[in-house]
Amino acid sequence: DVKVTQSSRYLVKRTGEKVFLECVQDMDHENMFWYRQDPGLGLRLIYFSYDVKMKEKGDIPEGYSVSREKKERFSLILESASTNQTSMYLCASSRVFTGELFFGEGSRLTVL
Amino acid sequence: GNSVTQMEGPVTLSEEAFLTINCTYTATGYPSLFWYVQYPGEGLQLLLKATKADDKGSNKGFEATYRKETTSFHLEKGSVQVSDSAVYFCALSDLGLTGGGNKLTFGTGTQLKVEL
């Protein structure tokens, strides 16, 4: 069964802490994405990567960075977490030239 | 820019009722259109898609037709079940990201609750 796995389902962090969210896919997909999901706002794209070490900003990249050192792994980094980054974070992957995204189960981050 | 508008929820139906969830979009060019579903505690999964005007996507009894003239992609099901309770997201795909990536623009989601 194809799979996108996010390392943590639930995290609680304090303001100012550095946070790492990790995502691994086993489908050899070229593209990987980080979305943020908030009630009433739907899903918003933070960053995406189309190849190893390549990344592009999405709609809301401020306060976030990403790393893709290996094709199967895409990490989202919050350098200094703030309370307004409390949210559900969804990782996804896809082949090129297709809109079919495969999502992980999500990581719910609470920043106190 | 591109945008997707969905009807607000929650939508509450009795089992075996007919379902319609409205979705309209604004886009340049000719986007592909999608419905994703999110069951409680899970990530999103693709429900159906349509890649050009007048295409009908279908899966698990759900259907949606790509209507270019009304810029709509309404989701329908003839007889819903309790197991259909979930959040449904309409999305459009914007070709042209670097490296062949497809950016999906999502609607805000519509929660469906089906009761016995």
CSV table of C-alpha atoms in Angstrom, one decimal:
chain,number,residue,atom,x,y,z
A,1,ASP,CA,0.0,0.0,0.0
A,2,VAL,CA,1.4,3.4,-1.0
A,3,LYS,CA,2.1,5.6,1.9
A,4,VAL,CA,3.0,9.1,3.1
A,5,THR,CA,4.1,9.0,6.7
A,6,GLN,CA,4.4,12.0,9.0
A,7,SER,CA,6.7,11.5,12.0
A,8,SER,CA,4.4,12.9,14.7
A,9,ARG,CA,0.6,13.0,14.9
A,10,TYR,CA,0.6,15.4,17.9
A,11,LEU,CA,3.2,17.9,19.2
A,12,VAL,CA,3.1,20.5,21.9
A,13,LYS,CA,5.8,23.1,21.8
A,14,ARG,CA,6.6,26.4,23.5
A,15,THR,CA,6.9,29.8,21.9
A,16,GLY,CA,10.4,30.3,20.5
A,17,GLU,CA,11.2,26.6,20.2
A,18,LYS,CA,12.6,25.1,17.0
A,19,VAL,CA,10.2,22.5,15.5
A,20,PHE,CA,10.9,19.8,12.9
A,21,LEU,CA,8.1,18.0,11.1
A,22,GLU,CA,9.2,15.1,9.0
A,23,CYS,CA,7.5,13.4,6.1
A,24,VAL,CA,8.5,10.3,4.2
A,25,GLN,CA,6.9,8.8,1.1
A,26,ASP,CA,7.5,5.4,-0.4
A,27,MET,CA,6.2,6.0,-3.9
A,28,ASP,CA,9.3,7.5,-5.5
A,29,HIS,CA,7.3,10.7,-6.2
A,30,GLU,CA,9.2,13.7,-7.6
A,31,ASN,CA,7.0,16.3,-5.9
A,32,MET,CA,6.4,16.9,-2.2
A,33,PHE,CA,4.3,19.5,-0.5
A,34,TRP,CA,3.6,21.0,2.9
A,35,TYR,CA,0.1,22.4,3.5
A,36,ARG,CA,-1.4,24.0,6.6
A,37,GLN,CA,-5.1,23.2,7.4
A,38,ASP,CA,-7.1,25.7,9.5
A,39,PRO,CA,-10.9,25.8,10.1
A,40,GLY,CA,-12.6,28.1,7.7
A,41,LEU,CA,-9.4,28.6,5.6
A,42,GLY,CA,-9.1,25.2,4.1
A,43,LEU,CA,-5.6,24.1,3.0
A,44,ARG,CA,-2.9,26.6,2.2
A,45,LEU,CA,0.4,25.7,0.6
A,46,ILE,CA,3.5,26.5,2.6
A,47,TYR,CA,6.3,25.1,0.5
A,48,PHE,CA,6.8,22.5,-2.2
A,49,SER,CA,9.8,20.6,-3.6
A,50,TYR,CA,10.1,19.2,-7.1
A,51,ASP,CA,13.4,17.5,-6.7
A,52,VAL,CA,16.1,16.8,-4.2
A,53,LYS,CA,17.5,20.1,-2.7
A,54,MET,CA,15.0,22.1,-4.8
A,55,LYS,CA,12.2,24.0,-3.2
A,56,GLU,CA,9.7,26.8,-4.0
A,57,LYS,CA,7.6,29.0,-1.7
A,58,GLY,CA,3.9,28.5,-1.6
A,59,ASP,CA,1.3,31.0,-0.5
A,60,ILE,CA,2.3,31.3,3.2
A,61,PRO,CA,6.0,30.6,3.6
A,62,GLU,CA,6.7,33.2,6.2
A,63,GLY,CA,8.1,31.7,9.4
A,64,TYR,CA,8.8,28.3,7.8
A,65,SER,CA,11.7,26.7,6.0
A,66,VAL,CA,12.0,23.2,4.4
A,67,SER,CA,14.7,20.7,3.6
A,68,ARG,CA,14.8,17.9,1.1
A,69,GLU,CA,18.1,16.0,1.2
A,70,LYS,CA,16.7,12.7,-0.1
A,71,LYS,CA,13.9,12.1,-2.6
A,72,GLU,CA,11.7,10.3,-0.1
A,73,ARG,CA,12.0,12.8,2.7
A,74,PHE,CA,10.7,16.4,3.1
A,75,SER,CA,11.0,18.2,6.3
A,76,LEU,CA,9.2,21.4,7.5
A,77,ILE,CA,11.1,23.6,10.0
A,78,LEU,CA,9.7,26.3,12.3
A,79,GLU,CA,12.8,28.2,13.3
A,80,SER,CA,11.1,29.9,16.2
A,81,ALA,CA,7.6,28.7,16.8
A,82,SER,CA,4.8,31.2,17.5
A,83,THR,CA,1.3,30.7,18.8
A,84,ASN,CA,-0.2,31.6,15.4
A,85,GLN,CA,1.5,28.5,14.0
A,86,THR,CA,-0.8,26.3,16.0
A,87,SER,CA,-2.4,24.3,13.2
A,88,MET,CA,-2.7,20.9,11.4
A,89,TYR,CA,0.2,20.4,9.0
A,90,LEU,CA,-0.3,18.0,6.1
A,91,CYS,CA,2.4,16.6,3.9
A,92,ALA,CA,1.6,15.3,0.4
A,93,SER,CA,3.5,13.9,-2.6
A,94,SER,CA,2.7,13.4,-6.2
A,95,ARG,CA,4.2,12.5,-9.6
A,96,VAL,CA,5.0,15.3,-12.0
A,97,PHE,CA,2.2,16.7,-14.2
A,98,THR,CA,-0.6,15.2,-12.1
A,99,GLY,CA,-2.9,16.8,-9.6
A,100,GLU,CA,-3.4,13.6,-7.6
A,101,LEU,CA,-1.8,14.2,-4.3
A,102,PHE,CA,-1.2,11.5,-1.7
A,103,PHE,CA,-1.5,12.9,1.8
A,104,GLY,CA,-0.2,11.8,5.2
A,105,GLU,CA,-2.4,11.7,8.2
A,106,GLY,CA,-1.3,15.1,9.4
A,107,SER,CA,0.6,16.5,12.4
A,108,ARG,CA,-1.3,18.6,14.8
A,109,LEU,CA,1.0,21.2,16.4
A,110,THR,CA,0.1,23.3,19.4
A,111,VAL,CA,2.4,26.2,20.3
A,112,LEU,CA,1.9,27.4,23.9
B,1,GLY,CA,-5.4,34.4,-8.9
B,2,ASN,CA,-7.1,31.0,-8.8
B,3,SER,CA,-9.8,30.4,-6.2
B,4,VAL,CA,-12.4,27.8,-5.2
B,5,THR,CA,-15.6,28.5,-3.4
B,6,GLN,CA,-17.6,25.8,-1.6
B,7,MET,CA,-20.9,25.9,0.2
B,8,GLU,CA,-20.5,26.2,3.9
B,9,GLY,CA,-21.2,23.3,6.2
B,10,PRO,CA,-22.0,21.4,8.1
B,11,VAL,CA,-24.5,19.6,5.8
B,12,THR,CA,-26.6,17.2,7.8
B,13,LEU,CA,-28.6,14.5,6.0
B,14,SER,CA,-30.5,11.4,6.8
B,15,GLU,CA,-29.2,8.1,5.4
B,16,GLU,CA,-30.3,7.4,1.8
B,17,ALA,CA,-30.9,11.2,1.1
B,18,PHE,CA,-29.6,12.9,-2.0
B,19,LEU,CA,-26.4,14.9,-1.6
B,20,THR,CA,-25.2,18.0,-3.5
B,21,ILE,CA,-22.2,20.0,-2.4
B,22,ASN,CA,-21.7,23.1,-4.5
B,23,CYS,CA,-18.3,24.1,-5.8
B,24,THR,CA,-17.5,27.0,-8.1
B,25,TYR,CA,-14.0,28.2,-9.2
B,26,THR,CA,-12.1,31.1,-10.7
B,27,ALA,CA,-9.1,30.2,-12.8
B,28,THR,CA,-7.1,31.3,-15.9
B,29,GLY,CA,-6.6,28.7,-18.5
B,30,TYR,CA,-8.0,25.2,-18.3
B,31,PRO,CA,-7.5,23.7,-14.8
B,32,SER,CA,-8.2,20.1,-13.8
B,33,LEU,CA,-10.8,19.8,-11.0
B,34,PHE,CA,-10.8,17.5,-8.0
B,35,TRP,CA,-12.8,16.4,-5.0
B,36,TYR,CA,-10.8,15.2,-2.0
B,37,VAL,CA,-12.4,13.6,1.1
B,38,GLN,CA,-11.0,13.7,4.6
B,39,TYR,CA,-12.5,11.1,7.0
B,40,PRO,CA,-12.2,11.8,10.8
B,41,GLY,CA,-8.6,11.5,12.0
B,42,GLU,CA,-7.1,10.9,8.5
B,43,GLY,CA,-5.4,12.8,5.8
B,44,LEU,CA,-7.1,13.8,2.5
B,45,GLN,CA,-7.6,11.3,-0.2
B,46,LEU,CA,-8.6,11.8,-3.8
B,47,LEU,CA,-12.3,11.0,-4.4
B,48,LEU,CA,-12.7,11.9,-8.1
B,49,LYS,CA,-11.3,14.2,-10.8
B,50,ALA,CA,-12.1,15.7,-14.2
B,51,THR,CA,-9.4,17.1,-16.5
B,52,LYS,CA,-11.5,18.9,-19.2
B,53,ALA,CA,-14.8,20.5,-19.8
B,54,ASP,CA,-17.9,18.2,-19.8
B,55,ASP,CA,-15.8,15.4,-18.2
B,56,LYS,CA,-17.6,13.5,-15.4
B,57,GLY,CA,-15.6,12.1,-12.6
B,58,SER,CA,-17.1,9.3,-10.5
B,59,ASN,CA,-16.1,7.0,-7.6
B,60,LYS,CA,-17.9,5.2,-4.8
B,61,GLY,CA,-21.3,6.5,-6.0
B,62,PHE,CA,-20.2,10.1,-6.1
B,63,GLU,CA,-20.2,12.1,-9.3
B,64,ALA,CA,-19.2,15.6,-10.4
B,65,THR,CA,-19.3,17.2,-13.9
B,66,TYR,CA,-16.8,19.8,-15.1
B,67,ARG,CA,-19.0,22.7,-16.3
B,68,LYS,CA,-16.9,25.4,-17.9
B,69,GLU,CA,-19.8,27.6,-18.8
B,70,THR,CA,-20.9,27.9,-15.2
B,71,THR,CA,-17.3,27.4,-13.7
B,72,SER,CA,-18.7,24.7,-11.4
B,73,PHE,CA,-17.9,21.2,-10.3
B,74,HIS,CA,-20.7,20.2,-7.9
B,75,LEU,CA,-20.4,16.9,-6.0
B,76,GLU,CA,-23.5,14.6,-6.0
B,77,LYS,CA,-24.5,11.3,-4.6
B,78,GLY,CA,-27.9,9.7,-5.0
B,79,SER,CA,-28.0,7.9,-1.6
B,80,VAL,CA,-25.7,8.8,1.2
B,81,GLN,CA,-24.6,6.4,4.0
B,82,VAL,CA,-23.4,7.1,7.5
B,83,SER,CA,-19.9,6.0,6.4
B,84,ASP,CA,-19.9,9.0,4.0
B,85,SER,CA,-19.6,11.4,7.0
B,86,ALA,CA,-16.4,13.3,6.3
B,87,VAL,CA,-15.1,16.7,5.1
B,88,TYR,CA,-15.1,17.2,1.4
B,89,PHE,CA,-12.7,19.6,-0.4
B,90,CYS,CA,-13.0,20.9,-3.9
B,91,ALA,CA,-9.7,21.8,-5.6
B,92,LEU,CA,-8.3,22.9,-8.9
B,93,SER,CA,-4.9,22.2,-10.3
B,94,ASP,CA,-2.8,24.9,-11.7
B,95,LEU,CA,-0.2,23.5,-14.1
B,96,GLY,CA,3.0,25.4,-14.4
B,97,LEU,CA,4.9,25.1,-11.2
B,98,THR,CA,8.6,24.7,-11.4
B,99,GLY,CA,9.7,21.2,-12.4
B,100,GLY,CA,6.2,20.0,-13.3
B,101,GLY,CA,4.7,20.4,-9.9
B,102,ASN,CA,0.9,20.9,-9.8
B,103,LYS,CA,-0.3,23.4,-7.3
B,104,LEU,CA,-3.7,22.6,-5.9
B,105,THR,CA,-5.9,25.4,-4.8
B,106,PHE,CA,-8.4,24.1,-2.2
B,107,GLY,CA,-11.8,25.3,-1.1
B,108,THR,CA,-12.5,25.7,2.6
B,109,GLY,CA,-14.1,22.2,2.9
B,110,THR,CA,-17.7,21.2,3.6
B,111,GLN,CA,-18.4,18.9,6.5
B,112,LEU,CA,-21.0,16.2,5.8
B,113,LYS,CA,-22.8,14.5,8.6
B,114,VAL,CA,-25.1,11.6,7.8
B,115,GLU,CA,-27.5,10.3,10.4
B,116,LEU,CA,-29.5,7.1,10.7
